[in-house]
PDB file of C-alpha atoms in Angstrom:
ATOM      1  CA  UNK J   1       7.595 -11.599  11.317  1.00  0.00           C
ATOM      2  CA  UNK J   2       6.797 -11.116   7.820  1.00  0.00           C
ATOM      3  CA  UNK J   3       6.909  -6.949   6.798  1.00  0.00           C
ATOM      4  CA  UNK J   4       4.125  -5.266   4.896  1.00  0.00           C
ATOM      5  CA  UNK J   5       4.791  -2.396   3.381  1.00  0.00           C
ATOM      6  CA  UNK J   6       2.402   0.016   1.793  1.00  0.00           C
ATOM      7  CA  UNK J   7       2.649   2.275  -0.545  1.00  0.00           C
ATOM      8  CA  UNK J   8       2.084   6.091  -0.371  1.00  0.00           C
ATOM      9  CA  UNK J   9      -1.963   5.825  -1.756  1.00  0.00           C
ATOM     10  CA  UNK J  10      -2.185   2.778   0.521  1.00  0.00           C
ATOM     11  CA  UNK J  11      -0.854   4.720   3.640  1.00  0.00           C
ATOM     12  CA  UNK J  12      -3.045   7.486   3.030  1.00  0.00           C
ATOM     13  CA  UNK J  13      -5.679   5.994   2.393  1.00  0.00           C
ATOM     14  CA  UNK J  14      -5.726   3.917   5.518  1.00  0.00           C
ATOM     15  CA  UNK J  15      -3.219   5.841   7.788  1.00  0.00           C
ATOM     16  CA  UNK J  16      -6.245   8.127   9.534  1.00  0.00           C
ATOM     17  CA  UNK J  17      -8.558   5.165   9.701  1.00  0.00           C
ATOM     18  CA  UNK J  18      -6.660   2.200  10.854  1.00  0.00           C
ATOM     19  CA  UNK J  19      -5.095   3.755  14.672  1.00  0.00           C
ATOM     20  CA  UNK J  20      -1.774   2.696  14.732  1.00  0.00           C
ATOM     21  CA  UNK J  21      -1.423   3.175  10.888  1.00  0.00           C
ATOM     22  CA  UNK J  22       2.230   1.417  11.183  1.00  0.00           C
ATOM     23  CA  UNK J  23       3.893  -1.273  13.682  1.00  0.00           C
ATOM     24  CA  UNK J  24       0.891  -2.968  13.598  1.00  0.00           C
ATOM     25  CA  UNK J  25       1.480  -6.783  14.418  1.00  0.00           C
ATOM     26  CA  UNK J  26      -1.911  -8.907  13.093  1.00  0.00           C
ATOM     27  CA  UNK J  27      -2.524 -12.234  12.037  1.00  0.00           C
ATOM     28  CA  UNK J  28      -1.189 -15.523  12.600  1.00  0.00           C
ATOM     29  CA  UNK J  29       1.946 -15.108  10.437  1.00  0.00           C
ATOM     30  CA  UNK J  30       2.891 -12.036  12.311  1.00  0.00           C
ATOM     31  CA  UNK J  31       2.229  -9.593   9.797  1.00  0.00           C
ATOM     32  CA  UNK J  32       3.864  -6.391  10.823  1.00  0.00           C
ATOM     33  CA  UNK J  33       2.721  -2.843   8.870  1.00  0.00           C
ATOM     34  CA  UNK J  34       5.197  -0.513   7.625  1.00  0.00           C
ATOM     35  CA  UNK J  35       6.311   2.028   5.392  1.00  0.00           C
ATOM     36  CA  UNK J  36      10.002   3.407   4.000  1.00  0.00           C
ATOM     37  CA  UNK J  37      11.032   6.946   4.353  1.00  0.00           C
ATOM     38  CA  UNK J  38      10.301   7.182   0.296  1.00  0.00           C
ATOM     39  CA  UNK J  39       6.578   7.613   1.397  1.00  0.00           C
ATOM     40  CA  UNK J  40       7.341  10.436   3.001  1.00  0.00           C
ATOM     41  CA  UNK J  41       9.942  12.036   0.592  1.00  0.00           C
ATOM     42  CA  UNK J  42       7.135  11.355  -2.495  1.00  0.00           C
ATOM     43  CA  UNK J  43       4.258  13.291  -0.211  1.00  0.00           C
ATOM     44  CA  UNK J  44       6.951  16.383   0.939  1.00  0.00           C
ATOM     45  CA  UNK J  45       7.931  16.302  -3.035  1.00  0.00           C
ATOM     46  CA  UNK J  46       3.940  16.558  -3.978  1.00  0.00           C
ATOM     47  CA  UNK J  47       1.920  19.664  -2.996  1.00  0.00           C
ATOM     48  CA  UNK J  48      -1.296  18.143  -4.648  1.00  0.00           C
ATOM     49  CA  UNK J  49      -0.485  15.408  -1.793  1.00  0.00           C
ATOM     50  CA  UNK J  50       0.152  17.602   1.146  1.00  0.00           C
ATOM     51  CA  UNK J  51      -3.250  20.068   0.271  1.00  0.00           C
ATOM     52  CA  UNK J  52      -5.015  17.201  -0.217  1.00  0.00           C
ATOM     53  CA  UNK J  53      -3.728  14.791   3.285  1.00  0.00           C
ATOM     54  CA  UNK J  54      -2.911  17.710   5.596  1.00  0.00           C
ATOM     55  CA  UNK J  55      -2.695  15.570   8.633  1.00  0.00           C
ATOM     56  CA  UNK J  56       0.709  13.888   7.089  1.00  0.00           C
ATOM     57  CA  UNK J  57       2.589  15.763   8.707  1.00  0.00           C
ATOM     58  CA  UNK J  58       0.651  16.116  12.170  1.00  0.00           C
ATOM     59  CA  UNK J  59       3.082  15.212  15.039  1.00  0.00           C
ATOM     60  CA  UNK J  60       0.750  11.826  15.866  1.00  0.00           C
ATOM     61  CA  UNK J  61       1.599  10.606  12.456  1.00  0.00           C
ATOM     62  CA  UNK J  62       5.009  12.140  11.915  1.00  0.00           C
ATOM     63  CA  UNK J  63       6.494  10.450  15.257  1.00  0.00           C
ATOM     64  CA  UNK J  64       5.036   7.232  14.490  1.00  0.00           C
ATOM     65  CA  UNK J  65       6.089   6.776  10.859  1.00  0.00           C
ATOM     66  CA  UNK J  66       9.505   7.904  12.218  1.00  0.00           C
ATOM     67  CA  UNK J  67       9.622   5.244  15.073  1.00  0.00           C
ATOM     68  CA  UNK J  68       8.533   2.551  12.582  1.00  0.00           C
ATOM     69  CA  UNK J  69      10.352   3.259   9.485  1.00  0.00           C
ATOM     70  CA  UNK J  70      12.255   0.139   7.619  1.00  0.00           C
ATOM     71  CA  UNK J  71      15.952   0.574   8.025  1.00  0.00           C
ATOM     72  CA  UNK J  72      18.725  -0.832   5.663  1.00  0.00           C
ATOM     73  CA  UNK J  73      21.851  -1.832   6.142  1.00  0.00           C
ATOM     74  CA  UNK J  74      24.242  -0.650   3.301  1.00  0.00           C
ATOM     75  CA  UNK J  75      24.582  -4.162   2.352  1.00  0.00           C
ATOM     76  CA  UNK J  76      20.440  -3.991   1.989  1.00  0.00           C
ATOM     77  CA  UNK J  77      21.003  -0.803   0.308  1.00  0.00           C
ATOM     78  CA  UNK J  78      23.047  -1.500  -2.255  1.00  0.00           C
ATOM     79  CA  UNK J  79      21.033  -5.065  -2.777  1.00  0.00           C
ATOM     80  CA  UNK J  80      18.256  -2.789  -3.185  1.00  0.00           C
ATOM     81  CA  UNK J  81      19.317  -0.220  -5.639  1.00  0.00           C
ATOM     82  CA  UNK J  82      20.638  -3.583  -7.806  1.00  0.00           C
ATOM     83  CA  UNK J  83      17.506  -4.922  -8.302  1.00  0.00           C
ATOM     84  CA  UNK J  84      15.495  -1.976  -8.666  1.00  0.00           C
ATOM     85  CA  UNK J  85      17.542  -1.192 -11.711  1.00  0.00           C
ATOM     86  CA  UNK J  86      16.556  -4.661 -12.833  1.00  0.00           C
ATOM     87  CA  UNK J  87      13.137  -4.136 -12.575  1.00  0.00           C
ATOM     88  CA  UNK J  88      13.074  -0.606 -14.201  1.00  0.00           C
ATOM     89  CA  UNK J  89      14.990  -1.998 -16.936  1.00  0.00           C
ATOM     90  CA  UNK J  90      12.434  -4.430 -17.462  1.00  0.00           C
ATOM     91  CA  UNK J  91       9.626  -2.178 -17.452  1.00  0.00           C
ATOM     92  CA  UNK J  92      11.514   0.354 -20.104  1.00  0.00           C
ATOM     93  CA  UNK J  93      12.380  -2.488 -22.290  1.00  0.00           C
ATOM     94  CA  UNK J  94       8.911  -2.815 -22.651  1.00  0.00           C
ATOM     95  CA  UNK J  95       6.090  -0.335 -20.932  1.00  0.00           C
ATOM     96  CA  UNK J  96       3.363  -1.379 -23.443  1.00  0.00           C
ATOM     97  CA  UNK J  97       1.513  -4.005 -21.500  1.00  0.00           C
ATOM     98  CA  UNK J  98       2.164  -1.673 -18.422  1.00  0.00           C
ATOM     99  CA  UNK J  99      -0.116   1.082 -19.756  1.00  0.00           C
ATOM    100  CA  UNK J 100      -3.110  -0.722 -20.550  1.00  0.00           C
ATOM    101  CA  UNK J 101      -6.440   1.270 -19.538  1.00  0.00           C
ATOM    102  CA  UNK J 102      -4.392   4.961 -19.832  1.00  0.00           C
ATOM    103  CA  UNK J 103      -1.910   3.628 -16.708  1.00  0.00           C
ATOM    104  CA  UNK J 104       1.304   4.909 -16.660  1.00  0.00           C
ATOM    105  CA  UNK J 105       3.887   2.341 -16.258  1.00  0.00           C
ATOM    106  CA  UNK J 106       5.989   2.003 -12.900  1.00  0.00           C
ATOM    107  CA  UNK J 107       8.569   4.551 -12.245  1.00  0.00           C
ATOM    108  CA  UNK J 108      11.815   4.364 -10.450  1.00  0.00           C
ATOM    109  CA  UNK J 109      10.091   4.632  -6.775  1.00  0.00           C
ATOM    110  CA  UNK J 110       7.360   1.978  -7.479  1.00  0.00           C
ATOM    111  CA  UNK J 111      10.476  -0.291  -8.618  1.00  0.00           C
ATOM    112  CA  UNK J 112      12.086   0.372  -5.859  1.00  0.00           C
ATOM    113  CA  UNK J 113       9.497  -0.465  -3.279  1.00  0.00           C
ATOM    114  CA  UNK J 114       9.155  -3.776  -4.955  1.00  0.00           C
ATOM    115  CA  UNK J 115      12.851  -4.477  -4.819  1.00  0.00           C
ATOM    116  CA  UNK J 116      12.732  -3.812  -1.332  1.00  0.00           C
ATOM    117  CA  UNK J 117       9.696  -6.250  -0.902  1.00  0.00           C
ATOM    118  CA  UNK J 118      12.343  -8.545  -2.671  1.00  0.00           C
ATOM    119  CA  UNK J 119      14.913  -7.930  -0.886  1.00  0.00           C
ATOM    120  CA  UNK J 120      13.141  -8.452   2.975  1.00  0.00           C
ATOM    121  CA  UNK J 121      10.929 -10.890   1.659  1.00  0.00           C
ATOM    122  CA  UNK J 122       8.249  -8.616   2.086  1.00  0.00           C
ATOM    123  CA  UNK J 123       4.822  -8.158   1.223  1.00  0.00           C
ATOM    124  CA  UNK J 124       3.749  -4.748  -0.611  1.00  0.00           C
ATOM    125  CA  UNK J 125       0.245  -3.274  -0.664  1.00  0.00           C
ATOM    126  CA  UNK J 126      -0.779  -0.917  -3.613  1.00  0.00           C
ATOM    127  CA  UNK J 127      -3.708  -0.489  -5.609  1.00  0.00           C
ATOM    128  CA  UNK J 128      -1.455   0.552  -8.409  1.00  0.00           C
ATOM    129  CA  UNK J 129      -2.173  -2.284 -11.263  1.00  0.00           C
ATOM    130  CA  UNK J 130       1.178  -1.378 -13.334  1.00  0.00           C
ATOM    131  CA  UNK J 131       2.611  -2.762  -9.830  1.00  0.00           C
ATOM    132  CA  UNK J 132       0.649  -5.876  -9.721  1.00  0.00           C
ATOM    133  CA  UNK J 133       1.302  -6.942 -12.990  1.00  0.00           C
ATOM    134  CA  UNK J 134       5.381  -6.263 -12.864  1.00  0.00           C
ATOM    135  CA  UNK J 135       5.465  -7.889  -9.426  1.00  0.00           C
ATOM    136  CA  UNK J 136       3.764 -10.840 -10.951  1.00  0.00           C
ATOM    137  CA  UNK J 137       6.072 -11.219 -13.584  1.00  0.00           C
ATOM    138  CA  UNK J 138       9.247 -10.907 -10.575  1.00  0.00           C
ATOM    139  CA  UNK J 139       6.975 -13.824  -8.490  1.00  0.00           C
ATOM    140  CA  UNK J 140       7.144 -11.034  -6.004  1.00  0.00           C
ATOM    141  CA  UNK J 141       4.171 -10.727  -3.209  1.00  0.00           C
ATOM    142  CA  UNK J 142       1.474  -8.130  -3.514  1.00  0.00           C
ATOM    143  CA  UNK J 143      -1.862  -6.897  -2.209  1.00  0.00           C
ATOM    144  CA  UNK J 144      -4.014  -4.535  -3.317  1.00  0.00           C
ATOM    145  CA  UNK J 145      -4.966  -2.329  -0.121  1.00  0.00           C
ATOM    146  CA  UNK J 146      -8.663  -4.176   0.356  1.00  0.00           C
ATOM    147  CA  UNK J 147      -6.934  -7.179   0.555  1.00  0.00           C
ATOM    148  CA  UNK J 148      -4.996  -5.850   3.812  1.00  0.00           C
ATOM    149  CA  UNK J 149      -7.954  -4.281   4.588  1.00  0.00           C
ATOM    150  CA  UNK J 150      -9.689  -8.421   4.526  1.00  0.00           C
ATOM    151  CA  UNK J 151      -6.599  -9.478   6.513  1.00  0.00           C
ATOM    152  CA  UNK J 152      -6.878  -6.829   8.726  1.00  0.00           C
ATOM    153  CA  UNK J 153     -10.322  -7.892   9.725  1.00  0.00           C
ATOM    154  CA  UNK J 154      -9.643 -11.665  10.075  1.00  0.00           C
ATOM    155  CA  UNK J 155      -7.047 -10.875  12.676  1.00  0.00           C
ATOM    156  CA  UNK J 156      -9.874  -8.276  14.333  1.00  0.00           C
ATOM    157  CA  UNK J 157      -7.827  -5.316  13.959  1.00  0.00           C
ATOM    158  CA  UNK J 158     -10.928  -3.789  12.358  1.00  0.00           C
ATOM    159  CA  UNK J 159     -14.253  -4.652  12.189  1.00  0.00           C
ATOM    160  CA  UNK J 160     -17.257  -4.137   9.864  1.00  0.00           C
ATOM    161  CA  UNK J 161     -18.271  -0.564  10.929  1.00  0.00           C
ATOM    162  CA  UNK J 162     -15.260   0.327  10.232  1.00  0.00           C
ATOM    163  CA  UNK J 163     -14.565  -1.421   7.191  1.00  0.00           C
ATOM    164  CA  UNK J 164     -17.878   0.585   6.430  1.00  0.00           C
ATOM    165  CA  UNK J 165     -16.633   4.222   7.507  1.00  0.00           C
ATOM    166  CA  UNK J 166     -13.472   3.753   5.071  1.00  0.00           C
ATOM    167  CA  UNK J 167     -15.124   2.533   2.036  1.00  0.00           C
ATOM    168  CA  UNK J 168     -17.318   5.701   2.621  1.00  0.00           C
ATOM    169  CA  UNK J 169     -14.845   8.058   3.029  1.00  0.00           C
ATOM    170  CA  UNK J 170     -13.030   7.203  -0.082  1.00  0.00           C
ATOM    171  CA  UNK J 171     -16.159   7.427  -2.222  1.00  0.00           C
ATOM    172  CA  UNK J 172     -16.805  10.432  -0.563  1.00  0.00           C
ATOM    173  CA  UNK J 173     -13.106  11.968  -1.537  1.00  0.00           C
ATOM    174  CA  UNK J 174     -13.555  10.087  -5.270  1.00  0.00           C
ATOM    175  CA  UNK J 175     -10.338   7.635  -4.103  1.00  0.00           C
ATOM    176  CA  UNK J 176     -12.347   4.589  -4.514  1.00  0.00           C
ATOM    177  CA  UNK J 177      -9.870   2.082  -6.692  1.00  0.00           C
ATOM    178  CA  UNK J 178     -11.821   0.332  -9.038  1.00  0.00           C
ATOM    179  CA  UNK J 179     -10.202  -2.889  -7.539  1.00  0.00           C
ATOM    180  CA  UNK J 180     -12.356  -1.480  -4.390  1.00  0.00           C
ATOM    181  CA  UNK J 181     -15.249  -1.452  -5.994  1.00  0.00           C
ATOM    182  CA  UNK J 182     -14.979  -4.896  -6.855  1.00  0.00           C
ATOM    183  CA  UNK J 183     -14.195  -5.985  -3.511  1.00  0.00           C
ATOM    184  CA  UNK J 184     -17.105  -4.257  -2.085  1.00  0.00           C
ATOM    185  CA  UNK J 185     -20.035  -6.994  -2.999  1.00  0.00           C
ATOM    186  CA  UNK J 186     -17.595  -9.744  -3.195  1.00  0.00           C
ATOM    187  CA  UNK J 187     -14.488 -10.007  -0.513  1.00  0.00           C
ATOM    188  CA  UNK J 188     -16.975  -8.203   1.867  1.00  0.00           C
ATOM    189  CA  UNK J 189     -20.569  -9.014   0.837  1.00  0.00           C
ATOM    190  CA  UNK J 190     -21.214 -10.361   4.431  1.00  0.00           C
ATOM    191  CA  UNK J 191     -20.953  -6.608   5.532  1.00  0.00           C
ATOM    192  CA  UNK J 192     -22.217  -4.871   1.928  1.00  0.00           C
ATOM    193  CA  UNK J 193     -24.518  -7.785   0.820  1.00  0.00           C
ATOM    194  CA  UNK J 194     -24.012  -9.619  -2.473  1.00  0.00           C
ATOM    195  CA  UNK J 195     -23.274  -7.983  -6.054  1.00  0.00           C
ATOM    196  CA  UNK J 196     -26.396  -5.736  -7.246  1.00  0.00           C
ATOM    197  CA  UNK J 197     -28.578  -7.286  -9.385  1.00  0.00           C
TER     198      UNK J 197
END
């Protein structure tokens, strides 16, 4: 079973839409959703966050990020903490070519959730680019959360209508990543059609 874990935007972004959000077993490498209690801690510590997604903390979706949380062992932990600092370091040695475009570069918690991805040889999904890049640099694995979204179909967890109904609730909310947009005519032109002329 290979772990995916997504990051707070990816959660809510697909957490509503996708039904179960988490312990979600697709695909034929056994993919298996999931999320770390840090999602949670970065939504309680954001009230822009909780005005804007106030079905976080519904019980549905409480109780079943709860039952499907990653758990560490202090050995994990402490293997963990280690090479977050390495990858922080990195990225404060030199943020430059993390802030392209007006990004910021990532923080201690986006370092974090990669060295846990390193860690349990685990995949994580964000569409933050800062992430892509760094985890590129660390040969770590990444997907951007339309790229789950592609997976999620092949393994018919999802299908086109609903692939559909997301897309148009995020450009509806103004959440559509640009990396989305992309996708739209390209990874799914069988469902959107081909890129506009």
């Amino acid at each position: 079973m290979i772990l995916v874990l997504l990051d707070t935007n990816a959660y809510l972004r697909l957490a509503k839409r996708v039904r179960p959000a988490v312990g979600v077993v697709f695909g034929q490498k056994d993919y298996v959703l999931t999320i770390h209690k840090l999602v949670e801690d970065e939504v309680h510590r954001n009230a822009r966050l909780k005005s804007l997604y106030p079905w976080f903390d519904g019980d549905e979706f409480a109780q079943e990020r709860l039952a499907k949380q990653v758990r560490l062992s202090d050995e994990e932990k402490a293997s963990v903490n280690a090479a977050q600092s390495v990858l922080h370091g990195w990225v404060l040695a030199d943020p430059g070519p993390y802030m392209v475009g007006g990004r910021s570069p990532p923080g201690p918690t986006d370092c974090w959730l990669l060295a846990l991805a390193q860690v349990k040889s685990a995949i994580v999904v964000t569409d933050d680019l800062g992430m892509h890049a760094l985890a590129h640099e660390f040969n770590l694995q990444i997907w951007h959360g339309y790229e789950l979204l592609d997976k999620l179909r092949s393994a018919r967890v999802v299908d086109a209508s609903k692939i559909r109904e997301i897309f148009e609730a995020l450009e509806t909310n103004g959440d559509l990543p640009r990396s989305w947009q992309e996708a739209k005519h390209a990874v799914f032109a069988k469902i959107f059609g081909g890129k506009p002329k």
